[in-house]
Short mmCIF file of C-alpha atoms in Angstrom, two decimals:
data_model
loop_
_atom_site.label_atom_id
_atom_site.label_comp_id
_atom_site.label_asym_id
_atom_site.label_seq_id
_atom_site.Cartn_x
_atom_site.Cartn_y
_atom_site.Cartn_z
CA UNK J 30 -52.26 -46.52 1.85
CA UNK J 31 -49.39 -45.10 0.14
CA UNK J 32 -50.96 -41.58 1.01
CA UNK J 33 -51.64 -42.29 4.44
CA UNK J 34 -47.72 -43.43 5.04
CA UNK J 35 -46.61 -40.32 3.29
CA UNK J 36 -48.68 -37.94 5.37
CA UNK J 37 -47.70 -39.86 8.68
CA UNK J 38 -43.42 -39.52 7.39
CA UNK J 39 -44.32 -35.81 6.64
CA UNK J 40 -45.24 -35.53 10.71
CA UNK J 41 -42.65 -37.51 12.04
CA UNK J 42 -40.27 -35.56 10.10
CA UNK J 43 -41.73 -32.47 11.37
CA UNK J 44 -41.69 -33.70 14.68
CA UNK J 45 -38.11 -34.28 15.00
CA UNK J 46 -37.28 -30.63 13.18
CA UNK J 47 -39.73 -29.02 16.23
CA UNK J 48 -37.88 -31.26 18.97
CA UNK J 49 -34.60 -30.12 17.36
CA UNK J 50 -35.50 -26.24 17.28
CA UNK J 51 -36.50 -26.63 21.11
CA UNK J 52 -32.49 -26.49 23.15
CA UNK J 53 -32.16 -23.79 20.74
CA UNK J 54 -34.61 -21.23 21.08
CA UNK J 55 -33.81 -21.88 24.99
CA UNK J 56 -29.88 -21.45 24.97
CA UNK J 57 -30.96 -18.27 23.12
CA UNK J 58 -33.21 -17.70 25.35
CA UNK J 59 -31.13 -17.95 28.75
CA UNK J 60 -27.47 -17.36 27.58
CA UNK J 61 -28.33 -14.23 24.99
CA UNK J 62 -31.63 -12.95 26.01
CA UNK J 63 -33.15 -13.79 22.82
CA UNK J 64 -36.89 -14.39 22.49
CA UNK J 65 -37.51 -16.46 19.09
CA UNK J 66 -41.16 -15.53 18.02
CA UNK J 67 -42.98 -17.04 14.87
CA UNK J 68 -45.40 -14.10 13.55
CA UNK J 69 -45.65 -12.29 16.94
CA UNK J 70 -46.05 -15.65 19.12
CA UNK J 71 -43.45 -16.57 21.29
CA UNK J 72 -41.71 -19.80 20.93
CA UNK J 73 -40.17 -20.06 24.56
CA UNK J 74 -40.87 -22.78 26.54
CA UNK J 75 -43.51 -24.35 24.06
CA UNK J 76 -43.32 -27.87 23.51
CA UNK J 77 -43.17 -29.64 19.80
CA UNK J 78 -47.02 -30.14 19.56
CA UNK J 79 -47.30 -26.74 20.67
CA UNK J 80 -44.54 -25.11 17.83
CA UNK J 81 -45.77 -27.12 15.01
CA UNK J 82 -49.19 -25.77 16.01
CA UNK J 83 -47.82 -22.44 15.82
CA UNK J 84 -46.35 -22.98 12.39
CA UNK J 85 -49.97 -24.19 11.08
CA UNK J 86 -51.82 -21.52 12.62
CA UNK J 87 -49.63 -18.62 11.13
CA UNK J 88 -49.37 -19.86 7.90
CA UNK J 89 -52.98 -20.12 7.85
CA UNK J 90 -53.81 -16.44 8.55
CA UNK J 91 -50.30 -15.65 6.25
CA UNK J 92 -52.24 -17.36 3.32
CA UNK J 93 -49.24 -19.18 2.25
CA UNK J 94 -47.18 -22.64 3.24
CA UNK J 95 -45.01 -21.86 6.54
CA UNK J 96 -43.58 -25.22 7.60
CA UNK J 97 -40.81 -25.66 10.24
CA UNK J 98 -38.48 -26.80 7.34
CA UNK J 99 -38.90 -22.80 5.92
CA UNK J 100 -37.75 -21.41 9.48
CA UNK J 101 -34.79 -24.30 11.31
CA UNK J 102 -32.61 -22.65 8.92
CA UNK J 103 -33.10 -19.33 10.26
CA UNK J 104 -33.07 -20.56 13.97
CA UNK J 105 -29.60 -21.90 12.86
CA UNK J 106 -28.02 -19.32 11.54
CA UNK J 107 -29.39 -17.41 14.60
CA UNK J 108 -26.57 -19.35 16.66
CA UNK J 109 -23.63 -18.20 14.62
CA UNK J 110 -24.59 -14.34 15.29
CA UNK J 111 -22.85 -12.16 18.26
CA UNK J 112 -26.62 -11.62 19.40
CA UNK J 113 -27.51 -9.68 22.07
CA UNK J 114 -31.13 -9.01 23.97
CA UNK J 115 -33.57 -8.97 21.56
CA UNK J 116 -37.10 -10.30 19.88
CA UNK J 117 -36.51 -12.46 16.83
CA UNK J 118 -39.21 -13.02 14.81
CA UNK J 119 -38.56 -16.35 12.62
CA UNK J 120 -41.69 -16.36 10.64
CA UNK J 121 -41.10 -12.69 9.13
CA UNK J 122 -37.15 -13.62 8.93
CA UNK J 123 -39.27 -16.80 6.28
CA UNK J 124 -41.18 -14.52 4.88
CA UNK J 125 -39.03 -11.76 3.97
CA UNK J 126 -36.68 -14.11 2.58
CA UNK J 127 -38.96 -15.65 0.08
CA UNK J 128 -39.54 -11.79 -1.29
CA UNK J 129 -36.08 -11.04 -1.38
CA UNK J 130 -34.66 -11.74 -4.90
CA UNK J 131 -30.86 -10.48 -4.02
CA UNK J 132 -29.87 -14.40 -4.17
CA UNK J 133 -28.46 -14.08 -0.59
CA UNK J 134 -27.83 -17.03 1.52
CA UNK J 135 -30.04 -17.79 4.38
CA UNK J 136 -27.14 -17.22 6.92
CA UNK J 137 -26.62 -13.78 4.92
CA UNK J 138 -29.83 -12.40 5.03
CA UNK J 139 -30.60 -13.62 8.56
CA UNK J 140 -26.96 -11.23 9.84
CA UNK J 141 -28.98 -8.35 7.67
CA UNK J 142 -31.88 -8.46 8.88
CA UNK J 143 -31.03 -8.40 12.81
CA UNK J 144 -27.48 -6.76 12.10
CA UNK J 145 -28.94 -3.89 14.95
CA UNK J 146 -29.24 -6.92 17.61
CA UNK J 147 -25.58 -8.14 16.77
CA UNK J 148 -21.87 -6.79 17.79
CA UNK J 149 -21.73 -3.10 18.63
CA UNK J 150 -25.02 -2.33 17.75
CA UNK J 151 -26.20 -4.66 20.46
CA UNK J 152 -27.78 -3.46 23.44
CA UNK J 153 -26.49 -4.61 26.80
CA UNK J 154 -28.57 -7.24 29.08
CA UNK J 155 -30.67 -5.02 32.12
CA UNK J 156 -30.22 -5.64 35.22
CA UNK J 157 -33.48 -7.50 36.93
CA UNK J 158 -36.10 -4.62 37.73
CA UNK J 159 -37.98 -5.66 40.95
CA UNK J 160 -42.02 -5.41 40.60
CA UNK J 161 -44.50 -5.62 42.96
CA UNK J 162 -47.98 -6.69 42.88
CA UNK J 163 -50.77 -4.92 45.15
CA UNK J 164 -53.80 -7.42 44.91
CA UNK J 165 -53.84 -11.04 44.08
CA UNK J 166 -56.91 -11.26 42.26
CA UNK J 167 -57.93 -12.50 38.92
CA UNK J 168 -55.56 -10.02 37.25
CA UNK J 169 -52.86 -10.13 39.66
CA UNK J 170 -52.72 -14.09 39.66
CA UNK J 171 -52.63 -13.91 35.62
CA UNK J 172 -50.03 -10.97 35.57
CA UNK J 173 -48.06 -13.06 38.12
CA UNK J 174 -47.92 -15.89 35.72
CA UNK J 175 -46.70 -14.23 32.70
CA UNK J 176 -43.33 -12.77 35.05
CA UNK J 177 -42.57 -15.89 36.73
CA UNK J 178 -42.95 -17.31 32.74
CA UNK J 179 -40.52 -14.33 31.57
CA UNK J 180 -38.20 -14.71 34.33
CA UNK J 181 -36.46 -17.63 32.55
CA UNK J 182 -33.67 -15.36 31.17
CA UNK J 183 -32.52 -14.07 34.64
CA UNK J 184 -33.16 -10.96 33.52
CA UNK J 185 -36.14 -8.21 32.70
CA UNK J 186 -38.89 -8.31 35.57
CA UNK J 187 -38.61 -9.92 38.54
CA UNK J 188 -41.74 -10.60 40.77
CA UNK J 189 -40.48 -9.51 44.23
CA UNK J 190 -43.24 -9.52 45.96
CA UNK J 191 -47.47 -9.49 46.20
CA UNK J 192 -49.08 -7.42 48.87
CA UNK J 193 -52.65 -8.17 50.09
CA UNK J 194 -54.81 -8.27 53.20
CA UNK J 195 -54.80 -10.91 55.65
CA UNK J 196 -57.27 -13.52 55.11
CA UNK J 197 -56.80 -15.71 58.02
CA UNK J 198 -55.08 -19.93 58.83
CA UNK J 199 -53.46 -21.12 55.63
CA UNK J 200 -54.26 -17.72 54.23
CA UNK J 201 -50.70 -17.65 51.99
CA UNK J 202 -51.06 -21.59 51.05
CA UNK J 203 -54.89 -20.73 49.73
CA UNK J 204 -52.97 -18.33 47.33
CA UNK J 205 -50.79 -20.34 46.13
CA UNK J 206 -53.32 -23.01 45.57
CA UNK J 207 -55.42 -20.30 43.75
CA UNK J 208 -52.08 -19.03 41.26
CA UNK J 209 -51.39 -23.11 41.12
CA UNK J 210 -55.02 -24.20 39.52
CA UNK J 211 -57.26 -21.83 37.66
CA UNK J 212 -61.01 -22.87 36.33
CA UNK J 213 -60.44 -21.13 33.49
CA UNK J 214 -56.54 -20.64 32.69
CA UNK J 215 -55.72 -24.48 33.30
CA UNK J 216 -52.81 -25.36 35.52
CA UNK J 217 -49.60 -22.85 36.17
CA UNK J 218 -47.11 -24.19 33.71
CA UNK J 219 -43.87 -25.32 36.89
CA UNK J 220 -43.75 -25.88 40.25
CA UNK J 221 -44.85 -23.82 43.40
CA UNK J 222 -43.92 -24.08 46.94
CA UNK J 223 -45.08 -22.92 50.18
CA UNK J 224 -42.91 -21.49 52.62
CA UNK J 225 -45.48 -20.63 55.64
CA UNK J 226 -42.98 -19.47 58.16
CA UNK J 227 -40.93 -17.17 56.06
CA UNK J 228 -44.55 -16.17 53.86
CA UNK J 229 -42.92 -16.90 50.90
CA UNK J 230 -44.43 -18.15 47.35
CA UNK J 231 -41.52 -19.94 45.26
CA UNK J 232 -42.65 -20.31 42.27
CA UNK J 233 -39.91 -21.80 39.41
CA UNK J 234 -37.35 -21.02 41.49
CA UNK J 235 -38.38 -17.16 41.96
CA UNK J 236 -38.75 -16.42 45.98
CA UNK J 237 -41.92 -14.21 46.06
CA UNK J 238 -42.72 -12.50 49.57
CA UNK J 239 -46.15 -12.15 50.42
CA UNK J 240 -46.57 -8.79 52.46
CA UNK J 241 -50.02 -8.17 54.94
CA UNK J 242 -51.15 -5.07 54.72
CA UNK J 243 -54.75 -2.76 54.56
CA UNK J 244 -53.26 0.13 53.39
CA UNK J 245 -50.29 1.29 50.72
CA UNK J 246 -48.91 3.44 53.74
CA UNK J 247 -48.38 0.60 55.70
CA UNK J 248 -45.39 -0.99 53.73
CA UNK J 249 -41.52 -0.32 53.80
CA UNK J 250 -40.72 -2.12 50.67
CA UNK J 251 -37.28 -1.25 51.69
CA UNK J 252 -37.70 -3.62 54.45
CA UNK J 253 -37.73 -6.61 51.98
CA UNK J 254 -34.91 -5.91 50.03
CA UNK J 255 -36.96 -4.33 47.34
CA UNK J 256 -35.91 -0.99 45.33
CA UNK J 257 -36.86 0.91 42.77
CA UNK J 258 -39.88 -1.52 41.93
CA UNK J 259 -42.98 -1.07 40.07
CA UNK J 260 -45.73 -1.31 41.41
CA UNK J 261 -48.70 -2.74 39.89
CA UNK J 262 -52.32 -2.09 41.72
CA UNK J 263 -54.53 -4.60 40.35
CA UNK J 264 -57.57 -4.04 42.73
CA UNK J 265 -58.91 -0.83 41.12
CA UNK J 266 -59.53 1.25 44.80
CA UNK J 267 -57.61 3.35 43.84
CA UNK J 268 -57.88 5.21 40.03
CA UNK J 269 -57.08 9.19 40.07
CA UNK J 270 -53.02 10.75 40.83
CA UNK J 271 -54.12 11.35 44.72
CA UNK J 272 -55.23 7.67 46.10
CA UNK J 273 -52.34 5.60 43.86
CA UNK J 274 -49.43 8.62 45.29
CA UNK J 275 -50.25 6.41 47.96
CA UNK J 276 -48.24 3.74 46.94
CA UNK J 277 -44.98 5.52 46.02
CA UNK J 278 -43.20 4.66 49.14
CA UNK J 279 -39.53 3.55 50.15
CA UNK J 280 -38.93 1.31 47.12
CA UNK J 281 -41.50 2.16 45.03
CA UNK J 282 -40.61 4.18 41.80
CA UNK J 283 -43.57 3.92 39.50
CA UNK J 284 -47.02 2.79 39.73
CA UNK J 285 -48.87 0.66 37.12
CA UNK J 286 -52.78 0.46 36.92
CA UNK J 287 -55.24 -2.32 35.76
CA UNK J 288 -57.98 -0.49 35.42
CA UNK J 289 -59.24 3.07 33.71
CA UNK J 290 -57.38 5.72 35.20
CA UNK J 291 -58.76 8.89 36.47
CA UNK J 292 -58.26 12.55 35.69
CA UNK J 293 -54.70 13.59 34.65
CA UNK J 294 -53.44 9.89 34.85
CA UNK J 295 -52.10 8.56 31.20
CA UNK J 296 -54.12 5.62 30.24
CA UNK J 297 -51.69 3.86 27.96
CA UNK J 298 -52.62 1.32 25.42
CA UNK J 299 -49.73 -0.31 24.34
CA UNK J 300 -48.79 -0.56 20.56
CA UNK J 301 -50.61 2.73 20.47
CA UNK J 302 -49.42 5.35 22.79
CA UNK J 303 -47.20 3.77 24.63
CA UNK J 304 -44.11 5.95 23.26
CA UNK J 305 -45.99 8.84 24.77
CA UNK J 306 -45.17 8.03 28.57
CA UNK J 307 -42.67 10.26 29.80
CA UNK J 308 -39.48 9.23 31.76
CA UNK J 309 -40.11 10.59 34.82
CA UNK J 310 -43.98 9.98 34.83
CA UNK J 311 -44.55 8.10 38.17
CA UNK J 312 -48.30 6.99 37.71
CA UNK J 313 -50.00 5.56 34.29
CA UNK J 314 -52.96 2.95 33.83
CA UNK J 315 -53.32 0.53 31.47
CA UNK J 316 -57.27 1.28 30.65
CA UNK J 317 -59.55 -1.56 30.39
CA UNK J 318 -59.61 -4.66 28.37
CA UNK J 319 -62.42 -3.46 26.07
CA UNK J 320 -60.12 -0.07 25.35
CA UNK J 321 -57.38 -2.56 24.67
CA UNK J 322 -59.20 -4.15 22.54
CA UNK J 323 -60.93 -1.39 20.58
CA UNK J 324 -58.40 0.88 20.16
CA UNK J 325 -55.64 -1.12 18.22
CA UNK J 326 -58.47 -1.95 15.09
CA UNK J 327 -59.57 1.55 15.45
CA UNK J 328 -56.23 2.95 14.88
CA UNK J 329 -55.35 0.38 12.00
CA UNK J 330 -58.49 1.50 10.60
CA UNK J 331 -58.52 5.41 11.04
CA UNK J 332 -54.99 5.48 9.38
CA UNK J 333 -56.01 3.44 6.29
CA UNK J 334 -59.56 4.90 5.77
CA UNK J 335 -60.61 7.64 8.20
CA UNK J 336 -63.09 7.69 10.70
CA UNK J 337 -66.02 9.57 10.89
CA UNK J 338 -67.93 8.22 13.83
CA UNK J 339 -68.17 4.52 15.61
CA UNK J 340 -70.34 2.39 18.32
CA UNK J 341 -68.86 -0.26 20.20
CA UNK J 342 -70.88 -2.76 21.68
CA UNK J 343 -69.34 -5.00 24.31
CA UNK J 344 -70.52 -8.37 24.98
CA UNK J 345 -68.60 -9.05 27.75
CA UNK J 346 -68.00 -12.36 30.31
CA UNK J 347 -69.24 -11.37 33.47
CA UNK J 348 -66.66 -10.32 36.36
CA UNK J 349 -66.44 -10.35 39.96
CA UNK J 350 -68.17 -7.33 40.66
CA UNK J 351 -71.33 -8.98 39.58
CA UNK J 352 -73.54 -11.31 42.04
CA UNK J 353 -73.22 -14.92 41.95
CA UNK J 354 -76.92 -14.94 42.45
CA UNK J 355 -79.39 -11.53 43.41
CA UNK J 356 -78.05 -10.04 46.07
CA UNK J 357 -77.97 -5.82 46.49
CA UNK J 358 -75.66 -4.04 44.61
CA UNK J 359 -75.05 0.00 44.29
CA UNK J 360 -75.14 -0.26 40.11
CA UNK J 361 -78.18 -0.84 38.44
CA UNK J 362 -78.77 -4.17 36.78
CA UNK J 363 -75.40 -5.61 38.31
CA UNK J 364 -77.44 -6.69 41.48
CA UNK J 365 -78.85 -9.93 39.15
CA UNK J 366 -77.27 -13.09 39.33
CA UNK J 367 -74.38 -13.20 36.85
CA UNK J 368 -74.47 -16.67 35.45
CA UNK J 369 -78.22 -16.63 34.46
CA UNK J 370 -78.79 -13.62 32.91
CA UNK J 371 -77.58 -11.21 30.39
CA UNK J 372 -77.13 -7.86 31.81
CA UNK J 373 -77.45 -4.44 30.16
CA UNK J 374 -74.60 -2.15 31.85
CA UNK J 375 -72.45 0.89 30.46
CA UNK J 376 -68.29 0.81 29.58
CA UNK J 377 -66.43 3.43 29.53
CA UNK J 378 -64.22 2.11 26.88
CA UNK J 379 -65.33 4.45 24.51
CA UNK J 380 -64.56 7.38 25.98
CA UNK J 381 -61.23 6.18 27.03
CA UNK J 382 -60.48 6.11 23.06
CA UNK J 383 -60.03 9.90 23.36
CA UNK J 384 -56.78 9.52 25.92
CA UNK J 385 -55.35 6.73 23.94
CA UNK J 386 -56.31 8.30 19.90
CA UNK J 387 -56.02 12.13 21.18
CA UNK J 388 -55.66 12.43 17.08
CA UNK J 389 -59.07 10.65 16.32
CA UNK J 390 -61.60 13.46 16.29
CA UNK J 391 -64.37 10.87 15.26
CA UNK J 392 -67.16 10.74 18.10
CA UNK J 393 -67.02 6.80 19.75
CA UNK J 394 -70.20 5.66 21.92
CA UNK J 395 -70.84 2.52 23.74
CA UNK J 396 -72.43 0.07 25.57
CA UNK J 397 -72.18 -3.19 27.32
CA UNK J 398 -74.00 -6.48 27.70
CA UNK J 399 -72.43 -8.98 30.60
CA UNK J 400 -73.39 -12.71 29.44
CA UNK J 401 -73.23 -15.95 31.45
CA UNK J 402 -69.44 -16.73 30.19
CA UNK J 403 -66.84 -16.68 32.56
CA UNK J 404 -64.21 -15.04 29.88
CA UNK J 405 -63.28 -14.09 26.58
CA UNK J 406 -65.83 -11.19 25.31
CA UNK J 407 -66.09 -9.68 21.84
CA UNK J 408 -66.49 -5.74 21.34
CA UNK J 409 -68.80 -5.29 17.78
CA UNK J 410 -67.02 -1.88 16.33
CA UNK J 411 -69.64 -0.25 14.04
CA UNK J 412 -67.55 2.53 12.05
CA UNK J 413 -68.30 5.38 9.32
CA UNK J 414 -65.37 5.71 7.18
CA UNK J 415 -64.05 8.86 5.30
CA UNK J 416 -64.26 6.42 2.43
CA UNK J 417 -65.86 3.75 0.56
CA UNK J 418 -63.84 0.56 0.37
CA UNK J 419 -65.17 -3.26 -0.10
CA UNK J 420 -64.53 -6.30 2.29
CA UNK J 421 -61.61 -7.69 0.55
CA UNK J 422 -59.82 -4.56 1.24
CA UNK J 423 -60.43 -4.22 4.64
CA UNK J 424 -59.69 -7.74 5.61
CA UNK J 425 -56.66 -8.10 3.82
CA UNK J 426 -55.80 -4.70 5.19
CA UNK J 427 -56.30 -6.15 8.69
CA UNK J 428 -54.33 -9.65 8.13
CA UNK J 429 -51.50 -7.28 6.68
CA UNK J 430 -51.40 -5.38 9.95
CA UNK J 431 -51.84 -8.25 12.28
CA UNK J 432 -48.68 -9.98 10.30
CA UNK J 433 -45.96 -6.99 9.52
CA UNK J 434 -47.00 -3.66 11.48
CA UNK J 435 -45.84 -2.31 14.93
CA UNK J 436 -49.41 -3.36 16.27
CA UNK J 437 -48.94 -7.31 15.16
CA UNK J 438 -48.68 -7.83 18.95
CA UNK J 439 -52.32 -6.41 19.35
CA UNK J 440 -54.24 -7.64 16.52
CA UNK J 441 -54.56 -11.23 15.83
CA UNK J 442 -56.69 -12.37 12.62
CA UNK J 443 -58.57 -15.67 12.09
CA UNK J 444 -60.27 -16.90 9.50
CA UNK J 445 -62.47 -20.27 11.07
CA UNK J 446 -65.84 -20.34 10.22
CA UNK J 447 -67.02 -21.56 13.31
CA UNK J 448 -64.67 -20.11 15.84
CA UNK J 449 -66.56 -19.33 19.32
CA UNK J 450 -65.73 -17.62 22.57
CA UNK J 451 -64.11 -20.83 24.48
CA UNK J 452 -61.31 -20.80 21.48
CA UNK J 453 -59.56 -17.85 22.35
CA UNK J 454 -58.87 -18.33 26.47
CA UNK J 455 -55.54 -17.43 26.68
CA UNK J 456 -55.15 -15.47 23.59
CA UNK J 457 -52.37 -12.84 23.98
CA UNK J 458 -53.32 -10.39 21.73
CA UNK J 459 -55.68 -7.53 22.50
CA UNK J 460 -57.98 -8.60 20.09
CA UNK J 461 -58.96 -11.17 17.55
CA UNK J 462 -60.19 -9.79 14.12
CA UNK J 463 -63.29 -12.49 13.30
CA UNK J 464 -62.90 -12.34 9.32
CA UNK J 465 -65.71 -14.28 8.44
CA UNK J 466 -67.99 -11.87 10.82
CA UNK J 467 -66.83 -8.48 9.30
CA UNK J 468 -69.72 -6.85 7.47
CA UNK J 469 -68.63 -3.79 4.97
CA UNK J 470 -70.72 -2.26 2.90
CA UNK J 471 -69.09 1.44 1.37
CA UNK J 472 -68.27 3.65 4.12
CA UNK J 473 -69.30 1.11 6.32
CA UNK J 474 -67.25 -1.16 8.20
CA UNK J 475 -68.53 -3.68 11.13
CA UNK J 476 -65.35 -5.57 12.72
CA UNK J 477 -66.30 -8.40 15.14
CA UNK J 478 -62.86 -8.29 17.90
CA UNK J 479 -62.57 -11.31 20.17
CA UNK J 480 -60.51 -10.72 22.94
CA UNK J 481 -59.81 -12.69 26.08
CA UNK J 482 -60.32 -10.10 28.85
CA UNK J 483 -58.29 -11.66 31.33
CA UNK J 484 -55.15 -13.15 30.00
CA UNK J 485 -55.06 -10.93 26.84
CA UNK J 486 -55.32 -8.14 28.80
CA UNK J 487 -52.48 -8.92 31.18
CA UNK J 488 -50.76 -9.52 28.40
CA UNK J 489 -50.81 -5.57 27.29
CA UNK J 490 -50.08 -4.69 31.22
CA UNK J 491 -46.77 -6.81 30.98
CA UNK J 492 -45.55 -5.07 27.95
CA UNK J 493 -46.45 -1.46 29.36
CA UNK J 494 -44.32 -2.51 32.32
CA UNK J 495 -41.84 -3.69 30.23
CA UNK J 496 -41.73 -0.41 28.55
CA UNK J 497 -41.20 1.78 31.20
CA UNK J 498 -38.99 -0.59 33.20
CA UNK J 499 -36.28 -0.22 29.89
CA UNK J 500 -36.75 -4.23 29.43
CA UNK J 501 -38.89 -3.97 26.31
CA UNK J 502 -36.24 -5.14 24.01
CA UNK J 503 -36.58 -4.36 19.73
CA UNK J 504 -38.26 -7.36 17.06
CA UNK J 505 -36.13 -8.17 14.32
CA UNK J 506 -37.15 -7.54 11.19
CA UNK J 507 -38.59 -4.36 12.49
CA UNK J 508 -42.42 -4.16 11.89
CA UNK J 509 -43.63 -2.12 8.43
CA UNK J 510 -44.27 1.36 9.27
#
């Protein structure tokens, strides 16, 4: 009994430390521009359940206690800092701390460690950068939730507007209906509103104009108010320089794909290349989920071990280009009804891995399967390394880079023995490294990377945006090289 009270006093007393931590991380959050994260996650907007979750789940794949006990007392000493806009990382600020054998005080180390976010070294807050969505479909609904969700700060992106083609009576309030309730995402986290006569989503406050039109030429963003916008095309007509030019109109300063881009167009992976986009480039793509997904591991494995050659093999959820049931379709095997078969198709994921890891000189071939799921896929990365090495290594190579390294944004690392598909919907990482799946056996390594091809996805299309809109603002502690 006395072990049952104990445990029960040990969560109410974490309860109340969450509830505590929550007006804080969102003063910092709309007065400074400060996002608190705990190991990469964001803590914004989460409710207690939902932090103390957080807490467990890192200090699991950290391999050592993280409580919320360990990291109020950095939160705190947050609050006494001349901050400015910045990523705060809480967990690492924990973890650091308990390496650190300089005797310094919590509030001591905490000024160190994020002494480039405070006083003159701060950076000043951007002014709002207007974005524009062309295409409202499964990507463009996702992408739409993640900058109404970042908006919160008043500054960074701001979702102007969402151009699409007329579809008809009550066309606008069947959109809103559709960003309001998703099958697979759950329900949009706020309140939306319809106004019909002015076409006009609000969603949390943020006045989002829904523009008619068939073709990019059509618009005068101008016309709305909106300048110097990014644009991001989420319906894949268009992929080479020539068809998304299209788009930079009045307004318009860059353009942002969703989808592989063609011929001289940078397809960026962010975490990876994304430092190689140049100022004044116009027109980049984000590749495809699977390259998102394959290319972080590949990296953190090609710089520890070498690669010689790879496979990928993508199971993937099936997508809308697929048939609900047989129907005609100008691809091979696509034609079948999606959610009753498995269906053998190509990717071209792995020879987007060349534009992304121009470095890499291994050869990478692939494949695809399509499988009745509606999302989350998992990409099987079959590699030859330049050396021998044992499991142990690799995996605690992998949970080091998912935890400390510049690409802890893109890797994620779980250790559940009976983790499925279903578990990661709405993961936000490019991929999940499944360590009780990894096979390695001498210079061979077989990773297993979950990744949630919708939401994660978006995920890596906000950040690029981010990047090139000057909003992407530094993590404290900085990331190990």
């Amino acid at each position: 009994m006395t072990v049952i009270e104990d445990s029960f006093t040990n969560w109410k007393n974490r309860e109340e430390i969450a509830e505590s931590m929550i007006p804080i991380i969102g003063k910092l959050h709309r007065e400074r521009d400060v996002t608190v994260l705990l190991h990469s996650r964001s803590l914004v907007n989460k409710s207690v359940v939902s932090i103390l979750k957080t807490h467990r789940f890192a200090r699991q794949i950290a391999g050592e206690e993280l409580s919320v006990t360990d990291t109020l007392p950095f939160l705190q000493a947050l609050t006494t800092l001349d901050l400015g806009p910045s990523q705060i990382d809480i967990g690492m600020l924990a973890a650091t701390y308990k390496t650190d054998d300089r005797g310094l005080s919590v509030e001591e180390f905490t000024a160190e460690a994020v002494a480039g976010a405070t006083g003159a070294n701060k950076i000043e807050r951007r002014e709002p950068r207007d974005v524009v969505l062309y295409g409202f479909g499964r990507i463009g609904r996702l992408v739409a939730r993640l900058l109404i969700e970042k908006a919160g700060s008043g500054n960074g992106l701001r979702l102007r507007a969402i151009v699409v083609r007329g579809g008809g009576d009550q066309d606008i309030v069947k959109r809103a209906s559709l960003l309001r309730r998703d099958s697979i995402h759950g329900q949009f986290q706020g309140t939306i509103t319809v106004d019909e006569a002015d076409s006009t989503i609000i969603a949390n406050g943020n006045a989002i104009k829904v523009i008619y039109a068939n073709d990019p030429t059509e618009v005068d963003y101008t016309a709305y108010g909106i300048k110097n916008a990014i644009l991001i095309d989420n319906t894949g007509k268009w992929r080479d320089r020539e068809g998304l030019s299209n788009h930079l109109r009045p307004g318009i300063d860059k353009v942002v794909l969703t989808a592989p881009g063609k011929g001289d167009v940078p397809n960026i992976v962010h975490g990876v290349n994304h430092d190689t986009i140049k100022p004044d480039e116009q027109i980049l793509s984000c590749a495809s989920c699977t390259t998102n997904a394959i290319v972080p591991p590949l990296k953190a494995m090609a710089d520890e071990y070498g690669v010689l050659r790879g496979h990928v093999e993508t199971v993937h959820s099936f997508t809308n280009d697929q048939n609900l049931l047989d129907n005609y379709h100008k691809a091979d095997r696509r034609g079948r009804s999606a959610p009753l078969n498995m269906v053998i198709t190509e990717t071209g994921a792995a020879s987007a891995v060349a534009k992304a890891l121009p470095d890499l000189k291994a050869k990478i071939t692939g494949s695809s399967i399509r499988v009745p799921v509606p999302d989350v896929s998992i990409a099987i990365l079959n590699l030859q390394l330049a050396r021998g090495t044992t499991r142990e290594e690799v995996l605690d190579h992998l949970r080091n880079v998912s935890l400390t390294s510049p690409l802890k944004r893109q890797i994620d690392f779980i250790t559940a023995p009976d983790a499925v598909s279903s578990d990661f919907i709405g993961s936000r990482h490019a991929s999940i490294i499944d360590a009780g799946a990894t096979k390695v056996e001498g210079d061979n390594a077989i990773l297993y990377l979950w990744y949630d091809n919708e939401f994660g996805y978006s995920c890596q299309v906000i950040r690029v945006v981010q990047h090139v809109s000057g909003v992407e603002y530094p993590t404290y502690p900085a990331p190990a090289v």
